[in-house]
Coordinates of C-alpha atoms and ligand atoms in Angstrom, one line a residue:
M25 CA 53.4 -3.9 -8.6
L26 CA 52.0 -1.4 -6.1
K27 CA 49.3 -0.5 -8.6
G28 CA 48.4 -4.2 -8.9
I29 CA 48.0 -4.6 -5.2
R30 CA 45.9 -1.5 -5.0
L31 CA 43.6 -2.8 -7.7
L32 CA 43.3 -6.1 -6.0
Y33 CA 42.4 -4.4 -2.7
L34 CA 39.8 -2.3 -4.5
L35 CA 38.3 -5.3 -6.2
A36 CA 38.1 -7.2 -2.9
T37 CA 36.5 -4.3 -1.1
C38 CA 33.9 -3.9 -3.8
L39 CA 33.1 -7.6 -3.7
I40 CA 32.8 -7.7 0.1
V41 CA 30.7 -4.5 0.3
S42 CA 28.3 -5.5 -2.5
C43 CA 28.0 -9.1 -1.4
A44 CA 27.4 -8.1 2.2
S45 CA 24.6 -5.7 1.3
E46 CA 23.0 -7.7 -1.5
P47 CA 19.4 -8.3 -0.5
T48 CA 18.6 -12.0 0.0
P49 CA 14.9 -12.9 -0.4
R50 CA 13.7 -15.3 2.2
A51 CA 13.2 -18.9 1.3
C52 CA 9.9 -20.0 -0.2
A53 CA 8.4 -23.4 0.1
A54 CA 6.4 -23.6 -3.1
N55 CA 7.7 -25.0 -6.4
N56 CA 5.5 -24.6 -9.4
A57 CA 2.5 -23.4 -7.4
A58 CA -0.8 -23.1 -9.3
S59 CA -1.4 -19.5 -8.4
L60 CA 0.3 -16.4 -6.9
R61 CA -1.6 -16.9 -3.6
D62 CA -0.4 -20.5 -3.3
A63 CA 3.2 -19.4 -4.0
A64 CA 3.0 -16.5 -1.6
Q65 CA 1.8 -18.7 1.2
G66 CA 5.0 -20.7 0.8
C67 CA 7.0 -17.4 1.4
S68 CA 4.9 -16.4 4.5
L69 CA 3.6 -13.5 2.5
S70 CA 0.1 -12.2 1.7
I71 CA -0.3 -11.1 -1.9
G72 CA -3.1 -8.7 -2.7
A73 CA -4.7 -6.3 -5.0
A74 CA -6.9 -3.2 -4.7
V75 CA -10.4 -4.1 -5.4
D76 CA -13.2 -2.2 -7.1
A77 CA -16.7 -3.1 -5.8
K78 CA -18.4 -2.4 -9.1
S79 CA -16.2 -4.8 -11.1
L80 CA -16.6 -7.4 -8.4
R81 CA -20.3 -7.3 -8.9
S82 CA -20.4 -7.2 -12.7
D83 CA -17.4 -9.1 -14.0
A84 CA -17.2 -12.8 -13.3
M85 CA -13.7 -13.1 -14.7
Y86 CA -12.5 -10.3 -12.4
K87 CA -14.0 -12.1 -9.4
Q88 CA -12.7 -15.5 -10.4
T89 CA -9.1 -14.3 -11.0
L90 CA -9.1 -12.3 -7.8
S91 CA -10.1 -15.2 -5.6
R92 CA -7.8 -17.6 -7.4
E93 CA -4.6 -15.5 -7.4
F94 CA -4.7 -13.4 -4.3
N95 CA -5.1 -13.8 -0.6
A96 CA -5.4 -10.2 0.4
V97 CA -7.5 -7.2 -0.8
T98 CA -7.6 -3.5 -0.2
P99 CA -10.8 -1.7 -1.1
E100 CA -9.7 0.8 -3.7
N101 CA -12.4 3.4 -3.0
A102 CA -15.1 1.6 -1.0
M103 CA -13.9 2.6 2.4
K104 CA -13.0 6.2 1.7
W105 CA -14.8 8.9 3.5
A106 CA -16.8 10.1 0.5
T107 CA -18.1 6.6 -0.1
V108 CA -18.9 5.4 3.4
H109 CA -19.9 8.6 5.1
P110 CA -21.4 10.8 2.3
T111 CA -23.5 13.0 4.5
R112 CA -23.1 13.9 8.2
D113 CA -25.8 11.6 9.4
K114 CA -25.5 8.8 6.9
Y115 CA -23.0 6.0 6.6
D116 CA -23.2 3.7 3.5
F117 CA -21.4 0.5 3.8
T118 CA -22.8 -1.2 0.7
D119 CA -19.6 -1.5 -1.3
A120 CA -17.3 -2.0 1.7
D121 CA -19.5 -4.8 3.0
A122 CA -19.5 -6.5 -0.4
I123 CA -15.7 -6.5 -0.5
V124 CA -15.3 -7.7 3.1
D125 CA -17.9 -10.4 2.6
F126 CA -16.1 -11.6 -0.6
A127 CA -12.8 -11.6 1.3
T128 CA -14.2 -13.6 4.2
E129 CA -15.7 -16.2 1.8
N130 CA -12.4 -16.5 0.0
K131 CA -10.1 -16.5 3.1
M132 CA -8.4 -13.2 2.2
L133 CA -6.9 -10.7 4.4
V134 CA -8.5 -7.2 4.2
H135 CA -6.4 -4.1 4.4
G136 CA -8.7 -1.2 5.2
H137 CA -8.1 2.0 3.2
T138 CA -8.3 4.7 4.5
L139 CA -9.5 6.6 7.6
V140 CA -7.8 10.0 7.5
W141 CA -6.9 11.5 4.2
H142 CA -7.0 14.9 2.6
N143 CA -8.6 13.5 -0.6
S144 CA -12.0 11.9 -1.3
L145 CA -13.7 13.8 1.4
P146 CA -17.4 14.6 1.0
T147 CA -18.2 18.3 0.7
W148 CA -19.9 18.4 4.1
V149 CA -16.5 17.8 5.6
S150 CA -14.2 19.6 3.1
A151 CA -16.4 22.7 2.9
G152 CA -17.8 22.6 6.4
S153 CA -16.9 25.4 8.8
F154 CA -16.4 23.4 11.9
S155 CA -14.6 24.5 15.0
R156 CA -11.6 22.4 16.1
D157 CA -13.6 20.6 18.8
E158 CA -16.4 19.8 16.3
L159 CA -14.0 18.4 13.8
I160 CA -12.3 16.3 16.4
A161 CA -15.7 14.9 17.4
I162 CA -16.5 14.2 13.7
L163 CA -13.2 12.5 13.1
R164 CA -13.6 10.4 16.2
D165 CA -17.2 9.3 15.3
H166 CA -16.0 8.4 11.8
I167 CA -13.1 6.2 12.9
T168 CA -15.0 4.6 15.7
T169 CA -17.9 3.7 13.4
V170 CA -16.0 2.5 10.5
V171 CA -13.3 0.5 12.4
G172 CA -15.9 -0.7 14.8
R173 CA -18.2 -2.1 12.1
Y174 CA -15.4 -4.4 10.8
R175 CA -13.8 -5.3 14.1
G176 CA -12.3 -8.7 13.8
R177 CA -12.8 -8.8 10.0
V178 CA -10.4 -6.1 8.7
A179 CA -6.9 -7.2 9.7
A180 CA -5.2 -3.8 9.1
W181 CA -6.1 -0.2 8.5
D182 CA -4.4 2.7 6.8
V183 CA -5.2 5.0 9.6
V184 CA -3.5 8.1 8.2
N185 CA -2.7 8.4 4.5
E186 CA -0.3 10.8 2.8
A187 CA 0.1 13.3 5.6
L188 CA 3.4 14.6 4.2
N189 CA 4.3 16.7 1.1
D190 CA 7.0 15.4 -1.2
D191 CA 9.6 17.6 0.5
G192 CA 8.8 15.9 3.8
S193 CA 6.9 18.8 5.3
P194 CA 3.5 18.2 6.9
R195 CA 0.7 18.5 4.4
Q196 CA -1.7 21.3 5.3
S197 CA -4.8 19.2 5.0
I198 CA -8.1 20.1 6.7
W199 CA -7.0 17.9 9.5
A200 CA -3.6 19.4 10.1
S201 CA -4.8 23.0 9.7
R202 CA -8.0 22.8 11.8
I203 CA -7.0 20.3 14.4
G204 CA -3.2 20.6 14.4
P205 CA -0.5 17.9 14.2
D206 CA -2.1 15.9 17.0
Y207 CA -4.8 14.6 14.7
I208 CA -2.4 11.8 13.7
E209 CA -2.0 10.5 17.2
M210 CA -5.7 10.9 18.0
A211 CA -6.6 8.9 14.9
F212 CA -4.3 6.0 15.8
R213 CA -5.6 5.9 19.4
W214 CA -9.3 5.9 18.4
A215 CA -8.7 3.2 15.8
H216 CA -7.0 1.1 18.4
E217 CA -9.9 1.6 20.8
A218 CA -12.4 0.5 18.1
D219 CA -10.5 -2.7 17.2
P220 CA -7.5 -3.5 19.5
Q221 CA -6.6 -6.5 17.3
A222 CA -6.3 -4.6 14.0
K223 CA -2.9 -3.6 12.8
L224 CA -2.6 0.1 12.3
F225 CA -0.6 1.6 9.5
Y226 CA 0.8 4.9 8.4
N227 CA 0.6 4.8 4.5
E228 CA 2.7 7.0 2.3
D229 CA 3.4 7.7 -1.4
K230 CA 7.0 8.2 -2.8
A231 CA 8.6 7.0 0.4
E232 CA 10.1 3.7 -0.9
S233 CA 13.7 4.9 -1.2
M234 CA 16.2 6.5 1.2
E235 CA 15.3 10.1 0.5
T236 CA 14.0 13.3 2.1
K237 CA 10.4 12.1 2.2
S238 CA 11.1 8.7 3.6
N239 CA 13.3 10.3 6.2
A240 CA 10.4 12.4 7.2
V241 CA 8.1 9.3 7.4
Y242 CA 10.8 7.6 9.5
N243 CA 10.9 10.5 11.9
L244 CA 7.2 10.7 12.1
V245 CA 6.6 7.1 12.9
K246 CA 9.6 6.9 15.2
N247 CA 8.2 9.8 17.2
L248 CA 4.8 8.1 17.4
K249 CA 6.4 4.8 18.5
S250 CA 8.5 6.5 21.2
R251 CA 5.4 8.1 22.7
G252 CA 3.5 4.8 22.8
V253 CA 1.0 5.6 20.1
P254 CA -0.5 2.3 18.8
I255 CA 1.1 2.1 15.4
D256 CA 2.0 -1.3 13.9
G257 CA 3.3 -0.6 10.5
V258 CA 4.2 1.6 7.6
G259 CA 2.8 1.2 4.1
L260 CA 5.0 2.0 1.1
Q261 CA 2.6 2.7 -1.8
S262 CA 5.0 2.3 -4.7
H263 CA 3.2 4.0 -7.6
V264 CA 6.2 4.1 -9.9
T265 CA 7.4 4.1 -13.5
T266 CA 10.2 2.1 -15.0
D267 CA 12.4 5.2 -15.0
S268 CA 11.5 6.5 -11.5
A269 CA 11.6 3.1 -9.8
P270 CA 13.7 3.1 -6.7
K271 CA 16.8 1.0 -6.5
L272 CA 16.4 -2.4 -4.9
Q273 CA 19.2 -1.8 -2.4
D274 CA 17.7 1.5 -1.3
V275 CA 14.2 0.1 -0.8
T276 CA 15.7 -2.8 1.3
S277 CA 17.7 -0.4 3.4
N278 CA 14.6 1.8 3.9
M279 CA 12.4 -1.2 4.8
N280 CA 15.0 -2.4 7.3
R281 CA 15.2 0.9 9.2
F282 CA 11.4 0.8 9.7
A283 CA 11.6 -2.9 10.7
E284 CA 14.3 -1.9 13.3
L285 CA 11.7 0.4 14.9
G286 CA 9.6 -2.8 15.5
L287 CA 7.2 -1.9 12.7
E288 CA 5.8 -4.1 9.9
V289 CA 6.6 -2.5 6.5
D290 CA 4.4 -3.6 3.6
I291 CA 4.1 -2.7 0.0
T292 CA 0.5 -1.3 -0.2
E293 CA -0.3 0.1 -3.6
M294 CA 2.2 -1.1 -6.2
E295 CA 1.9 -0.4 -9.9
V296 CA 4.3 0.4 -12.7
R297 CA 2.8 2.7 -15.2
L298 CA 4.0 2.7 -18.8
K299 CA 3.7 5.3 -21.6
L300 CA 1.1 4.0 -24.1
P301 CA 1.3 2.2 -26.3
S302 CA 3.7 -0.1 -24.5
S303 CA 6.2 -2.2 -26.3
P304 CA 7.4 -5.8 -25.4
E305 CA 10.6 -4.1 -24.0
D306 CA 8.6 -1.9 -21.8
L307 CA 6.7 -4.9 -20.4
N308 CA 10.0 -6.7 -19.6
A309 CA 11.3 -3.6 -17.9
Q310 CA 8.1 -3.4 -15.9
A311 CA 8.5 -7.0 -14.9
R312 CA 12.0 -6.2 -13.5
V313 CA 10.6 -3.4 -11.4
Y314 CA 7.9 -5.7 -10.0
R315 CA 10.5 -8.4 -9.3
D316 CA 12.8 -5.9 -7.6
M317 CA 10.1 -4.6 -5.3
L318 CA 9.0 -8.1 -4.3
T319 CA 12.7 -9.1 -3.8
A320 CA 13.0 -6.2 -1.4
C321 CA 9.9 -7.3 0.4
L322 CA 11.0 -10.9 0.7
S323 CA 14.4 -9.7 2.0
V324 CA 12.9 -8.1 5.0
K325 CA 11.1 -10.4 7.5
Q326 CA 8.8 -7.6 8.6
C327 CA 7.4 -7.2 5.0
K328 CA 4.4 -9.4 5.2
V329 CA 2.0 -8.1 2.6
F330 CA 2.5 -7.1 -1.0
V331 CA -0.4 -5.4 -2.5
M332 CA -0.8 -4.1 -6.1
W333 CA -3.1 -1.2 -7.0
G334 CA -5.4 -3.5 -8.9
F335 CA -4.5 -6.5 -11.0
T336 CA -6.0 -6.1 -14.5
D337 CA -5.3 -3.1 -16.8
K338 CA -9.0 -3.3 -17.6
Y339 CA -9.9 -1.3 -14.4
S340 CA -6.7 0.5 -13.5
S341 CA -7.0 4.1 -12.3
V342 CA -3.7 5.0 -14.0
P343 CA -5.0 6.2 -17.3
S344 CA -7.4 8.7 -15.6
I345 CA -4.7 9.9 -13.2
F346 CA -1.8 10.0 -15.6
P347 CA -3.2 10.6 -19.1
G348 CA -1.2 8.9 -21.8
N349 CA 0.0 6.2 -19.3
G350 CA -1.4 2.8 -18.4
A351 CA -0.7 -0.9 -18.8
A352 CA 0.5 -0.7 -15.2
L353 CA -0.7 -4.0 -13.7
I354 CA 0.2 -7.7 -14.0
Y355 CA -2.7 -8.8 -16.2
N356 CA -3.7 -7.1 -19.4
E357 CA -7.2 -5.9 -20.2
S358 CA -8.2 -9.5 -21.3
Y359 CA -6.9 -11.1 -18.2
Q360 CA -3.8 -12.5 -19.9
P361 CA -0.8 -12.6 -17.4
K362 CA 2.0 -10.2 -18.5
P363 CA 5.7 -10.7 -18.0
A364 CA 5.3 -9.0 -14.6
Y365 CA 3.0 -11.8 -13.4
K366 CA 5.6 -14.4 -14.4
A367 CA 8.4 -12.4 -12.7
L368 CA 6.5 -12.5 -9.4
A369 CA 5.5 -16.1 -9.8
D370 CA 9.1 -17.2 -10.6
L371 CA 10.5 -15.3 -7.6
M372 CA 8.1 -17.0 -5.2
N373 CA 8.4 -20.4 -6.8
R374 CA 12.1 -20.7 -6.1
R375 CA 13.4 -22.4 -3.0
Ligands
LIG24 O1 -17.9 6.7 -8.1 C1 -17.9 7.7 -9.1 C2 -18.8 7.3 -10.2 O2 -20.1 7.2 -9.7 C3 -18.7 8.4 -11.3 O3 -19.5 8.0 -12.4 C4 -17.3 8.6 -11.7 C5 -17.2 9.7 -12.7 O4 -15.9 10.4 -12.6 O5 -16.5 9.0 -10.6 C6 -16.5 7.9 -9.6 O6 -15.7 8.1 -8.5 C7 -14.3 8.2 -8.8 C8 -13.6 6.9 -8.2 O7 -12.2 7.0 -8.4 C9 -14.1 5.6 -8.9 O8 -13.8 5.6 -10.2 C10 -13.7 9.4 -8.2 O9 -14.2 10.5 -8.9 C11 -12.2 9.4 -8.3 O10 -11.7 10.5 -7.6 C12 -11.7 8.1 -7.7 O11 -10.3 8.1 -7.9 C13 -9.6 7.3 -7.0 C14 -8.5 8.2 -6.3 O12 -7.7 7.4 -5.4 C15 -9.1 9.2 -5.4 O13 -9.9 8.6 -4.3 C16 -8.9 6.2 -7.7 O14 -9.9 5.3 -8.3 C17 -8.0 5.4 -6.8 O15 -7.3 4.5 -7.6 C18 -7.0 6.4 -6.1 O16 -6.2 5.6 -5.2 C19 -5.2 6.3 -4.5 C20 -5.2 5.8 -3.1 O17 -6.5 5.8 -2.5 C21 -4.1 6.5 -2.2 N1 -2.8 6.5 -2.9 C22 -2.8 7.0 -4.3 C23 -3.8 6.1 -5.1 C24 -3.7 6.5 -6.6 O18 -4.0 7.8 -6.8

């Protein structure tokens, strides 16, 4: 008898706890929308993809699919330092302009990527022997020029990207080692001066879940907020595999704690890479990961943008970064929607 009561009590507790913390995606207005972008609008969400300027120029299907399905873009490489500022006295905005113009024509939000990063630096910066003051002046000029050029046209910026190591310690990039930890605050302040309306983000990899690294991101942005640094949001990149994907519950809890700091918290670079060749089961498992991450986003009011790191496997950077892996995006190489596409569409087409 006592055993029975104890069992019942345990069952009731489990039910209450899991029901109370089950993420509930916000209501969406669309039903059977013709595209992801139409469906997303009904969920007060912008849905986007990283964009490659070369493909936009050369591949009509790429351009057509992008404008039909998405209402947000992030330049994959076109706004990185090595591209826009290849030599000390020369800026080259050819690719960045092409993407921003395309986005403007198609009423898409632009998420600028990225102002301060340890990677994709031109050698004049990475191998330069500048004093602290010189490097500060160089960084300030870069941020002011790039953000200033797109003032009013780029809605948000990844001001600082991947400043932490996977164990949560500060990454010893050229910026941290030559300027010191203050470079982060300086970058946000200069970006804000250059475009006071743009939303300013800290963007990080492997910080989706409740773990050491996301704790470090949390402490970093909390500290910035508490000192009045103009930061508006955190970007959770989400480059995952079906095995390493974080749990829905953990992502939601993590997003909620950033939201409680008064920050927007967006998914900024999602993709789910598979070992090649992929099987139908792999594609279904991949679809579940996409669905879970979008469920987390739709469960947190402050998650307003969901961006994938490309949309067609034809141009994904995954195979070159993770040899033997690929098929990471929601369209295959021939622009056929995969199960992941349907999973996202179904989730946004329910009321
Ligand atoms: O543009 C040159 C091209 O002219 C040349 O023919 C070719 C030969 O290798 O290289 C081209 O540049 C490459 C560029 O991708 C475009 O393909 C760079 O070498 C290569 O380093 C660059 O890789 C990018 C990487 O960031 C480094 O910037 C990937 O495309 C891009 O997907 C990746 O994106 C990063 C995010 O910015 C930050 N978070 C992680 C994410 C994935 O690694």
